[in-house]
XYZ file of C-alpha atoms in Angstrom:
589
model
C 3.940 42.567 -127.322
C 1.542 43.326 -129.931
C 0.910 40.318 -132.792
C -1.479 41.415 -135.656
C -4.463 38.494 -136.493
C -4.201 37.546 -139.705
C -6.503 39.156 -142.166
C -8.885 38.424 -145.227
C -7.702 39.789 -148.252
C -9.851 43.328 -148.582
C -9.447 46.582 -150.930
C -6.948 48.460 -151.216
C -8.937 51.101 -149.712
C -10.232 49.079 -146.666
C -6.554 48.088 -146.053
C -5.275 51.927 -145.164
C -9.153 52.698 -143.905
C -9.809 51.258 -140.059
C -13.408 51.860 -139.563
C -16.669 52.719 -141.813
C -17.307 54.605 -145.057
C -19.715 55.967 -144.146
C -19.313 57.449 -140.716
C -16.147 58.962 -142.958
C -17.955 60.225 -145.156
C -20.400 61.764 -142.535
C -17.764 63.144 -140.926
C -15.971 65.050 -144.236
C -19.726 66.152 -144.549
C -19.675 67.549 -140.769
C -15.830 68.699 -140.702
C -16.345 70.361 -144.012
C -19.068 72.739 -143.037
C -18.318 76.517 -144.274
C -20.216 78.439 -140.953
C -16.809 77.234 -139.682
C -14.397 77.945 -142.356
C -10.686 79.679 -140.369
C -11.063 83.434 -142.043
C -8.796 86.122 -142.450
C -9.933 88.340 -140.257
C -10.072 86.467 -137.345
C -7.882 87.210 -134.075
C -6.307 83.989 -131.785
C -9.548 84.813 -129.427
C -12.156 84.137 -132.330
C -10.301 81.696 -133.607
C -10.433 79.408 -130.466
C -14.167 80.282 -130.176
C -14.577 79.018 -133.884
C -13.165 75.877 -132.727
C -15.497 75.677 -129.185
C -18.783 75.790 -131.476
C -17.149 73.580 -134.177
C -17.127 70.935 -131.596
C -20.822 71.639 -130.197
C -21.904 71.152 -133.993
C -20.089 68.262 -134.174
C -21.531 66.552 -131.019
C -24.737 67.359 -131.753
C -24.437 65.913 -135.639
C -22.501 62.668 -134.596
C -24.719 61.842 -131.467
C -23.945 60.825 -127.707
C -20.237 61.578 -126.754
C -20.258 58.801 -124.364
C -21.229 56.931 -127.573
C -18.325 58.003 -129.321
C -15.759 57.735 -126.671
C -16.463 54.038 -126.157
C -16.517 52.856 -129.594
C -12.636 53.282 -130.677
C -13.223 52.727 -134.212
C -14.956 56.175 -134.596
C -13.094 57.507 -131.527
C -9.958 57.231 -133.980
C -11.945 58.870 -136.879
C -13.284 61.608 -135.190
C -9.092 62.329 -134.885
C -8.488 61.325 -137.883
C -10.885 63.765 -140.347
C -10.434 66.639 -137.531
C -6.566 66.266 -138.188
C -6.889 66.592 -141.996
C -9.981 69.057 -142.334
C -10.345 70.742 -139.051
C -7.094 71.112 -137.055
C -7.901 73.417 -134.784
C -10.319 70.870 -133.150
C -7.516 68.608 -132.255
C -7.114 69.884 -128.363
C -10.526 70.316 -127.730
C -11.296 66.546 -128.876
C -8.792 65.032 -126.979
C -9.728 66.335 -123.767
C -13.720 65.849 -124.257
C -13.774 62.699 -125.989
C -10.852 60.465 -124.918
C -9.796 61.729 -121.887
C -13.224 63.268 -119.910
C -15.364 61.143 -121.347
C -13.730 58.056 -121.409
C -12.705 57.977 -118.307
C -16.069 58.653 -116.623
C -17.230 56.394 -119.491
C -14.797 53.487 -118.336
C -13.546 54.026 -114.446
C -16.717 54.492 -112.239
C -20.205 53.473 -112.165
C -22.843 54.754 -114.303
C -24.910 56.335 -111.400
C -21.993 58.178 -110.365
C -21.213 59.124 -114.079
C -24.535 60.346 -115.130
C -24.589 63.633 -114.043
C -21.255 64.730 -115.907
C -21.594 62.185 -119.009
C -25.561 63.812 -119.668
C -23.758 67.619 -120.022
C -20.730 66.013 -121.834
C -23.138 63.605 -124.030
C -24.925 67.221 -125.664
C -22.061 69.231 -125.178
C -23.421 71.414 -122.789
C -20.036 71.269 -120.933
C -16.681 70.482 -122.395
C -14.346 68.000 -121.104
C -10.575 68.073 -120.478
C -8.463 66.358 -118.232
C -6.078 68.024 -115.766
C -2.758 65.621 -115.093
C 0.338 67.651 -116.383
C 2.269 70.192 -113.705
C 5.187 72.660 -114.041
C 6.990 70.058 -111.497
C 6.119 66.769 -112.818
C 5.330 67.460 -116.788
C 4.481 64.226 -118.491
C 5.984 61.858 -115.865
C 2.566 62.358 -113.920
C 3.115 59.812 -110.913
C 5.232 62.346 -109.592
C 2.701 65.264 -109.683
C 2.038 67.012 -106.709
C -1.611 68.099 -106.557
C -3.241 66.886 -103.410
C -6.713 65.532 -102.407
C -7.299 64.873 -99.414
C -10.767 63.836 -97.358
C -13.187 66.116 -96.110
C -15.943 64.165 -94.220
C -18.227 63.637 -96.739
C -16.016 64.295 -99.839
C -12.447 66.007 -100.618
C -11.008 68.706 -101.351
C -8.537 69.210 -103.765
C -5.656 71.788 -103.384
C -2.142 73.259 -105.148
C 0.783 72.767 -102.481
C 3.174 74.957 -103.958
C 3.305 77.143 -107.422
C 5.456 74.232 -109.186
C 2.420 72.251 -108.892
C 0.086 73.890 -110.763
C -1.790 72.156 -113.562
C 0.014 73.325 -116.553
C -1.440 73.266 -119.791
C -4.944 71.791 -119.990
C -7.178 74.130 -123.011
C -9.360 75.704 -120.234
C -9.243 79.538 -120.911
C -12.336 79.979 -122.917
C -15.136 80.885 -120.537
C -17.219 77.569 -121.720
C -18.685 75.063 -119.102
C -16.207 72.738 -118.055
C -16.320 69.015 -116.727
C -13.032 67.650 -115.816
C -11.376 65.002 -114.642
C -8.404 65.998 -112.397
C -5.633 64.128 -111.172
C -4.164 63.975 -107.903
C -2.051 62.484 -104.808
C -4.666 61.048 -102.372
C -3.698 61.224 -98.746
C -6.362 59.630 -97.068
C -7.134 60.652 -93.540
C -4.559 58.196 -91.431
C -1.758 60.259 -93.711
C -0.758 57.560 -96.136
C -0.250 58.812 -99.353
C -2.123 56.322 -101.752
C -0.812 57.413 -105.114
C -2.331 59.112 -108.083
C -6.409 59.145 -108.140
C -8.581 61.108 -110.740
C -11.771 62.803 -109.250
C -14.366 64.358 -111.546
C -15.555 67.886 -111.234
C -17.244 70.892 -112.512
C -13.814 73.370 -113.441
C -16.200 76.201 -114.563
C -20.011 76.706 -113.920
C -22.731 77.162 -116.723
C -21.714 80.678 -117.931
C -18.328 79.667 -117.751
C -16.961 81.137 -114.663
C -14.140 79.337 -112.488
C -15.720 76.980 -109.756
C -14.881 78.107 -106.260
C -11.682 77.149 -105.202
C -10.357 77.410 -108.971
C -8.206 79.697 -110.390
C -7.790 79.426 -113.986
C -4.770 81.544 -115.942
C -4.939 81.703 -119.396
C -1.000 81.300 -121.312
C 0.043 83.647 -124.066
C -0.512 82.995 -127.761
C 0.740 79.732 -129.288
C 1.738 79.843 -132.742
C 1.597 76.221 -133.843
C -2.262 75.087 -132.936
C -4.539 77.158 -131.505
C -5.203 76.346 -128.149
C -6.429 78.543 -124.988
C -3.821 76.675 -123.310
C -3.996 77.852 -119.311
C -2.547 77.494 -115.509
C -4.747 75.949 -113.517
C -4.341 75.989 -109.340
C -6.655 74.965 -106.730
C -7.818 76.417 -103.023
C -10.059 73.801 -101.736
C -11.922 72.361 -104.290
C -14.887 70.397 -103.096
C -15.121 67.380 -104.834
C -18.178 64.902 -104.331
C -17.606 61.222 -103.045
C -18.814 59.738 -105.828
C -16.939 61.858 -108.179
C -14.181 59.658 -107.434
C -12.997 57.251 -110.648
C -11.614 54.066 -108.432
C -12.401 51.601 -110.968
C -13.629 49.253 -108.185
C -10.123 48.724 -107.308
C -10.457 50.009 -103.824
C -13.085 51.653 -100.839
C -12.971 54.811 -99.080
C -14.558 54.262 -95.298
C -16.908 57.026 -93.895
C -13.391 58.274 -91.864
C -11.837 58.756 -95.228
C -9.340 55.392 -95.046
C -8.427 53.903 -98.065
C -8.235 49.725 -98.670
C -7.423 48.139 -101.788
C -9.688 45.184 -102.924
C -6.385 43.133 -102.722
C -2.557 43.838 -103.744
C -3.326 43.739 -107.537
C -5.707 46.268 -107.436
C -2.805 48.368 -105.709
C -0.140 47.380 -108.315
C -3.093 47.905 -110.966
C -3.708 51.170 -110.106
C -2.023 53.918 -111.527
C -2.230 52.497 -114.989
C -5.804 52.338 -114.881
C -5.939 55.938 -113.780
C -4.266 56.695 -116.979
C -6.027 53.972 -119.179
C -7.355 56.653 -121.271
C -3.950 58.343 -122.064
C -3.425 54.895 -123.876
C -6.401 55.301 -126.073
C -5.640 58.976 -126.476
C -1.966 57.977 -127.353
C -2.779 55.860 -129.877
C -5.803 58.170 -131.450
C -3.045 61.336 -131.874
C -0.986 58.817 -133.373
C -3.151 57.654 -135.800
C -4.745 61.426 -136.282
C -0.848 62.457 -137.730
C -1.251 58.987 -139.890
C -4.419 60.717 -141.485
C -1.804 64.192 -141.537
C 0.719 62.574 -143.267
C -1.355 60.694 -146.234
C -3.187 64.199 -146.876
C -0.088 65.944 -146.823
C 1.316 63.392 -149.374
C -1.841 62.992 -151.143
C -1.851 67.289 -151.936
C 2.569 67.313 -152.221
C 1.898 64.186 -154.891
C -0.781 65.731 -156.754
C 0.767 69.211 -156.709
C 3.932 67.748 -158.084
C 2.203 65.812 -160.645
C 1.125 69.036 -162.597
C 3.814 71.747 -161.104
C 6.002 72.432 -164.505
C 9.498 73.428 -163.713
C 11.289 75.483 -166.472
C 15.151 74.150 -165.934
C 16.078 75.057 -169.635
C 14.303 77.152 -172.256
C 13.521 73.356 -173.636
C 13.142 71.311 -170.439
C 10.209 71.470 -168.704
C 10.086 68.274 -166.627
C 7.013 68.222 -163.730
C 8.047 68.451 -160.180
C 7.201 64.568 -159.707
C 10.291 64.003 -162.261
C 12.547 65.693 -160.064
C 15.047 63.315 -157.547
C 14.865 65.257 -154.631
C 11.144 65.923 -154.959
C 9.986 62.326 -156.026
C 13.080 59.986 -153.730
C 11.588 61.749 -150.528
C 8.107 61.871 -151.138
C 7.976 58.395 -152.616
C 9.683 57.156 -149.360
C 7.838 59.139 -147.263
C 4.264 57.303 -148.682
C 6.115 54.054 -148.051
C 7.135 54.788 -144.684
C 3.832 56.421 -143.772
C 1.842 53.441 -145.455
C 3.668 51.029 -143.284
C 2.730 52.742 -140.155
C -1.000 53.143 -141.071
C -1.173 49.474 -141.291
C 1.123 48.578 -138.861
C -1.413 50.737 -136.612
C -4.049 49.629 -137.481
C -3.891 46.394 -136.501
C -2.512 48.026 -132.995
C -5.963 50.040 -133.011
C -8.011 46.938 -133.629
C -6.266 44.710 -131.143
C -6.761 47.683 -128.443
C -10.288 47.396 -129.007
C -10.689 44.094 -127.001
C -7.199 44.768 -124.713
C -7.037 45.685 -121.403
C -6.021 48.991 -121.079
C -3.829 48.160 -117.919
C -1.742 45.488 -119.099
C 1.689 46.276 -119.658
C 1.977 44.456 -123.395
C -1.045 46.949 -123.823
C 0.584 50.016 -122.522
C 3.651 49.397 -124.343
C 2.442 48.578 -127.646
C 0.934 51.653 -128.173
C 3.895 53.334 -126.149
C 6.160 52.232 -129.772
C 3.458 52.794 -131.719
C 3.899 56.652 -130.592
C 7.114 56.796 -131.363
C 7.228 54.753 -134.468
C 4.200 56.996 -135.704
C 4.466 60.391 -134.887
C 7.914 61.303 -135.702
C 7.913 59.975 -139.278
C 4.513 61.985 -139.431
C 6.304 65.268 -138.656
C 8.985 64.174 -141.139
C 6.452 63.539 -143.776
C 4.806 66.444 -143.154
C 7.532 68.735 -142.989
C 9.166 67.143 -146.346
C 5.590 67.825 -147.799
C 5.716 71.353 -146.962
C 9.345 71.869 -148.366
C 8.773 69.936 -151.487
C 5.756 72.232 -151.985
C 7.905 75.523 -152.335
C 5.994 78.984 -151.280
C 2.638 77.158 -152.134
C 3.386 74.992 -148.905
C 3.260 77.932 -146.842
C -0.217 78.782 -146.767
C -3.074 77.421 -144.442
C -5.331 77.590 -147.855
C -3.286 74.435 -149.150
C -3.887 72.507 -145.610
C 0.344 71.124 -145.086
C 1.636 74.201 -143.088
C -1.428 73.464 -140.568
C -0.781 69.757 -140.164
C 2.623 70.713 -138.838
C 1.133 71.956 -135.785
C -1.118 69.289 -134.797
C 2.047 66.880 -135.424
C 4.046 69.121 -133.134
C 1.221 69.299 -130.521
C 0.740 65.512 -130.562
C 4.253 64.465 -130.132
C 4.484 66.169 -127.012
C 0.940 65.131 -125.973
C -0.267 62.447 -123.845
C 3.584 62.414 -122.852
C 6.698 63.244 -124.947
C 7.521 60.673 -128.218
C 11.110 60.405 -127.214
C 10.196 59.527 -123.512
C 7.407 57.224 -124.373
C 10.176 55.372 -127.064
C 12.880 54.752 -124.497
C 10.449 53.640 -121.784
C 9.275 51.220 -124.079
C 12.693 49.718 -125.428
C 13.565 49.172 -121.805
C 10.674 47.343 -121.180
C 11.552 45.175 -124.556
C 15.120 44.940 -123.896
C 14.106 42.994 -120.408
C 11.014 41.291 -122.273
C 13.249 39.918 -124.868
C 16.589 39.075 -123.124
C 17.604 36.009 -123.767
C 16.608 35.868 -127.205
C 19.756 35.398 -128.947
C 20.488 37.206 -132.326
C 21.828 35.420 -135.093
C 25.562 34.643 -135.939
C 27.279 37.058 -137.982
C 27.158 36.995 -141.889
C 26.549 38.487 -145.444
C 22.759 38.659 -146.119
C 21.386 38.665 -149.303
C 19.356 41.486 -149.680
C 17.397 40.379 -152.536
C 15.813 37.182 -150.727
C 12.779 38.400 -149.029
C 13.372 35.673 -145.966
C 17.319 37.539 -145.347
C 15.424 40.645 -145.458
C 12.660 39.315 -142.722
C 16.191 38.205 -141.207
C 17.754 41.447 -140.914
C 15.578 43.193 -139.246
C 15.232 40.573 -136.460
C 18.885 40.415 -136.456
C 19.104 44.228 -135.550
C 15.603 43.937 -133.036
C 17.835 41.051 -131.030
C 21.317 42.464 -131.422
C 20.331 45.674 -129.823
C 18.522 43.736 -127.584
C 22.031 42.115 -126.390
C 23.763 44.984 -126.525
C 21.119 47.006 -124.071
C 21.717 44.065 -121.449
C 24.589 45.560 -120.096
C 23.358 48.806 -119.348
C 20.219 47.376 -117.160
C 23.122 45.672 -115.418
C 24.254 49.269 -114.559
C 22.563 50.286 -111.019
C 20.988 53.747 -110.385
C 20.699 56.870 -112.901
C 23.939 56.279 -114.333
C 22.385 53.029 -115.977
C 18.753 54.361 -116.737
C 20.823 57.560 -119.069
C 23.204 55.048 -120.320
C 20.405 52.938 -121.708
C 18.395 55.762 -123.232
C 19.965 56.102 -126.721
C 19.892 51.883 -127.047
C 16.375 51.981 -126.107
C 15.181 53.654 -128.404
C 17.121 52.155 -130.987
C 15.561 49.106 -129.713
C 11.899 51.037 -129.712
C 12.280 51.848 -133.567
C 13.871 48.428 -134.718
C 11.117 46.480 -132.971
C 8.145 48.210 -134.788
C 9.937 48.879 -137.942
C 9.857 44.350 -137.932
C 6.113 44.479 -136.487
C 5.419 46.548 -139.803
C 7.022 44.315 -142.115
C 5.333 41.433 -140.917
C 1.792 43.686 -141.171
C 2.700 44.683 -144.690
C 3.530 40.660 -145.446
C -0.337 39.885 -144.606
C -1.461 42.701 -147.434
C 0.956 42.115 -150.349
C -1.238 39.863 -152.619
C -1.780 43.993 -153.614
C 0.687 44.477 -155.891
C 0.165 48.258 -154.040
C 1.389 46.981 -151.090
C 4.020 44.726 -152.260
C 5.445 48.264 -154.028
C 5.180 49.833 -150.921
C 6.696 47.127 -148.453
C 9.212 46.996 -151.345
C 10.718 50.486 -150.789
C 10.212 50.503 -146.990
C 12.267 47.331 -146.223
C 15.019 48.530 -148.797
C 15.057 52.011 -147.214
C 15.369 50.743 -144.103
C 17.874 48.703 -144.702
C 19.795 51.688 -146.497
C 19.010 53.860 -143.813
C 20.753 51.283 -141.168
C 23.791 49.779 -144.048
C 26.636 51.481 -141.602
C 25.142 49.412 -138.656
C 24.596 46.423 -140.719
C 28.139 46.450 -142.103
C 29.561 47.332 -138.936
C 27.444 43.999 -137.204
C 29.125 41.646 -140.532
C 25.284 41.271 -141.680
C 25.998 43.040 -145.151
C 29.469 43.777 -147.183
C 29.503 46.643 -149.539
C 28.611 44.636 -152.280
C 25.300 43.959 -150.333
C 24.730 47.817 -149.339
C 25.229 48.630 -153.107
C 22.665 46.235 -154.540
C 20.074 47.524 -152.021
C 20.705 50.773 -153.355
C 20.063 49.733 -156.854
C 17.086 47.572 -155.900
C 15.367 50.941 -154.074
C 15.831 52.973 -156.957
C 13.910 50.334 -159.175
C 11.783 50.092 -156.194
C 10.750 53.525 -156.395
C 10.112 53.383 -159.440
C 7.340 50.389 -159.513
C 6.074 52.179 -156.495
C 5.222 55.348 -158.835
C 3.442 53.332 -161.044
C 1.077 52.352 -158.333
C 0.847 56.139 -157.058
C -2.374 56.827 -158.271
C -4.164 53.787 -157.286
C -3.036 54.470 -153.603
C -3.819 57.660 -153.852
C -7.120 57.060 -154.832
C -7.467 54.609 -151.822
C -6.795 57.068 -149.434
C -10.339 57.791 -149.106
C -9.563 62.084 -150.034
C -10.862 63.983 -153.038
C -10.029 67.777 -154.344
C -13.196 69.461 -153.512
C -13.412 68.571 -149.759
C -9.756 69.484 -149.134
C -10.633 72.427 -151.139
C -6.258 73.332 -151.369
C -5.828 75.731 -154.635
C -2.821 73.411 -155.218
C -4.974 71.116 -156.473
C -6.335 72.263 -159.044
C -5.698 72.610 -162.577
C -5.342 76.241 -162.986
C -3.508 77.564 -159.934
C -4.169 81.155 -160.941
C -8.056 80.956 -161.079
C -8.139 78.694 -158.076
C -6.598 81.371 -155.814
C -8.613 84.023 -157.617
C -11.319 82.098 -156.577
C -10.403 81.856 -153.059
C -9.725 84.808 -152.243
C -12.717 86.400 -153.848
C -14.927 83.970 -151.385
C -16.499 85.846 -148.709
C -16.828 83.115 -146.551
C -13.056 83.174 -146.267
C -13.350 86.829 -144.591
């Protein structure tokens, strides 16, 4: 699986930052424009407009999409500031940078690509992919959709209701590229698998192509999105819209013939290559979410007064439950962004259909995107009624971290797919004997947490011995124990190649503690740590916490964020006159 390089020793800020200033700072600049400020008065319907001409300014300020799409260091930043300053773009990005244009970008030849890229490269059309089905959902080598030859081309068509494309973000009237997905039965009736064609979904004034009927869902209260149905009656499809990758040939009779039986085995995953990429850029988008949530909860706490007595007026920061969690949470979230980052810089020279690929970012997912909800959702608590409002940014980020998690398939599904895959991959790796660990050496720390990755590893074995579904349900739970142990140690070891900051050494301080405190009834259980043990990690994360706090505003300076841009009334110093100010601005109505 996935091994960091070893890296120079850099600033603090380039260590959380993957990418350039200033195409970050370009894109705060962009993102931060007021012509597209969310107002008031706007209904769901404006509101997804808003975010339809949002993106057409911010293709034509950035440049070629194609451009973009290709170059996964600002692929991931594009997420990334969208996430934090403009969430409603989330959806539309997805679909028209990763997923269109990549794929027309990456899986055919640049004749055949020209005609689509040139409208998605100036944002005269907008690109989304259609995979997903009522039937199928995520696990999309079962969907049903069918292509199937047509002389000089194919036609794509819905079999039966429960294969309609269900949700792609096609229902505003905007002119559509896509790349659809579906079952290829070539013309001597073999069924060939999963192929993605490229077409035109709706025309230049936005109307449905012939042969597609596009349905739009009802409101969605977490990110806005003009989420739809999608079937099809015969959709001609050019020859040459078809993405083979060069992995096989379609004869003037419509016969398929793979290059050789790799290309066969090969692919599905590289019909899907671009779900990887787009996997891994939602991931690191609720990264971005969960350091601006925690840079505004932080901040806000740091000046909130709370009157507990008529003579004690400690700030929020000072309180347990308010500093513990957050504190934790900037550890936790911390360790991810540099755990992924290294993930995002090795996928830059990967192959996309190699399974260490796939499944790296797979547990990357899952390691990423659920803390992010946490994160954000402890942000939003810890913020009282002030963490309600879209004004102060955290209530918003806890859509787009609900949206991603079931994006680009579902976190849980992803995680237990992948610890299957390790549990097989690492089998015969045998854990270490039982035996009290001394949780203040940092080599039985780096211990324990390959003693859990291998135990669990053991202990899965006997489920894969299980035949049929009984074994692949059994195995579930194990896996993705297996999942989060794994990538919890691969972001240890990334934090271990950035602690000559004593920043990160705080931070990798309270992470491996709290993990180990998180996991001290397995540990105990397993004879790795007595109760003695357990209790000196606990007193060793409280004084970890505390040296982490001291460090607080040097991190949070290196998060790359500043008051004005996120523009949250929490922020400032007079609360009152900040939301006076706001809601006097009539740009916000």
């Amino acid at each position: 699986m996935h091994t960091p390089a070893h890296q120079e020793r850099t600033s603090l800020a380039e260590v959380i930052r993957h990418g350039s200033l200033e195409f970050d700072q370009h894109l705060q600049k962009i993102l931060s424009n007021p012509a597209y400020f969310v107002t008031e008065a706007q209904s769901q319907e404006q509101r997804r407009q808003n975010a339809y001409d949002q993106l057409h300014n911010l293709v034509a300020e950035v440049g070629s999409t194609r451009d973009i799409a290709t170059d996964l260091p600002r692929l991931f930043a594009v997420f990334d500031w969208s996430a934090v300053l403009a969430t409603d773009l989330i959806p539309l990005i997805s679909g028209h940078y990763n997923l269109a244009s990549g794929s027309l970008s990456t899986l055919t030849d640049i004749d055949s690509a020209a005609p689509y890229l040139a409208d998605l490269d100036d944002g005269s059309s907008v690109g989304v992919m259609l995979l997903t089905e009522y039937g199928c959902g995520s696990n999309i080598q079962f969907m049903q959709t069918r292509a199937t030859w047509d002389g000089d081309g194919f036609v794509i068509d819905t079999p039966t209701p429960r294969d309609r494309k269900f949700m792609p973000s096609v229902g505003i009237p905007v002119a559509r590229v896509c790349v659809v997905g579906a079952r290829f039965i070539d013309a001597a009736g073999v069924d060939q698998g999963v192929h993605l064609f490229a077409a035109r979904l709706r025309g230049a004034d936005g109307t449905p192509a012939p042969g597609v009927t596009i349905t739009q869902l009802d409101h969605q209260p977490l990110v806005i999105m003009d989420n739809s149905v999608i079937a099809f009656d015969k959709l001609k499809v050019d020859r040459s819209a078809w993405l083979s990758n060069d992995l096989a040939t379609i004869d003037d009779n419509g016969v398929l013939t793979w290059r050789d039986e790799d290309s066969r085995r090969r692919s599905f995953a590289s019909a899907i290559s671009q779900l990887t990429v787009g996997r891994l850029a939602l991931s690191s988008c609720l990264n971005a979410a969960a350091r601006a949530s925690l840079y505004i909860a932080l901040r806000y706490a740091a000046k909130r007064v709370v009157p507990l007595t008529p003579s004690d007026t400690p700030f929020m920061a000072e309180l347990p439950h308010v500093r513990d969690t957050l504190l934790t949470d900037l550890a936790g979230t911390l360790a991810r962004t540099i755990y992924g980052n290294a993930v995002k810089t090795s996928l830059a020279k990967a192959d996309l259909t190699s399974r260490d690929t796939v499944v790296s970012v797979m547990l990357a997912k899952h390691f990423i995107q659920l803390h992010a909800l946490d994160t954000v959702t402890h942000c939003r608590i810890r913020m009282g009624a002030q963490g309600m409002f879209s004004a102060n940014r955290v209530s918003d980020y806890i859509g787009v971290c609900h949206a991603a998690i079931t994006g680009e398939g579902d976190c849980h599904v992803l995680g237990s797919v992948a610890g299957r895959v390790l549990a097989k991959h690492l089998a015969g790796k045998m854990p270490p004997e039982a035996g009290v660990h001394d949780p203040g050496d940092p080599g039985d720390r780096m211990s324990l947490f390959n003693a859990r990755t291998l135990t669990i590893v053991e202990e899965t074995q006997q489920y894969l011995a299980t035949p049929g579904l009984e074994g692949r349900l059994a195995v579930i739970p194990e896996a993705l124990a297996l999942a989060e142990a794994y990538s919890a140690e691969e972001a240890l070891q990334a934090l271990h190649r950035y602690s000559d900051h004593p920043e990160i050494a705080a931070v990798r301080e309270v992470f491996t503690l709290n993990y180990l405190d998180q996991h001290a009834l397995w540990y105990l259980s397993h004879g790795l740590l007595d109760l003695a043990a357990v209790d000196t990690i606990k007193q060793q994360l409280r004084h970890a916490l505390d040296t982490l706090a001291e460090h607080l505003p040097a991190l949070l300076d290196a998060f790359g964020l500043d008051d004005e841009t996120l523009a949250a009334p929490v922020l400032s110093d007079d609360l009152p006159a900040a939301w006076e100010s706001r809601c006097a601005d009539p740009r916000r109505r």
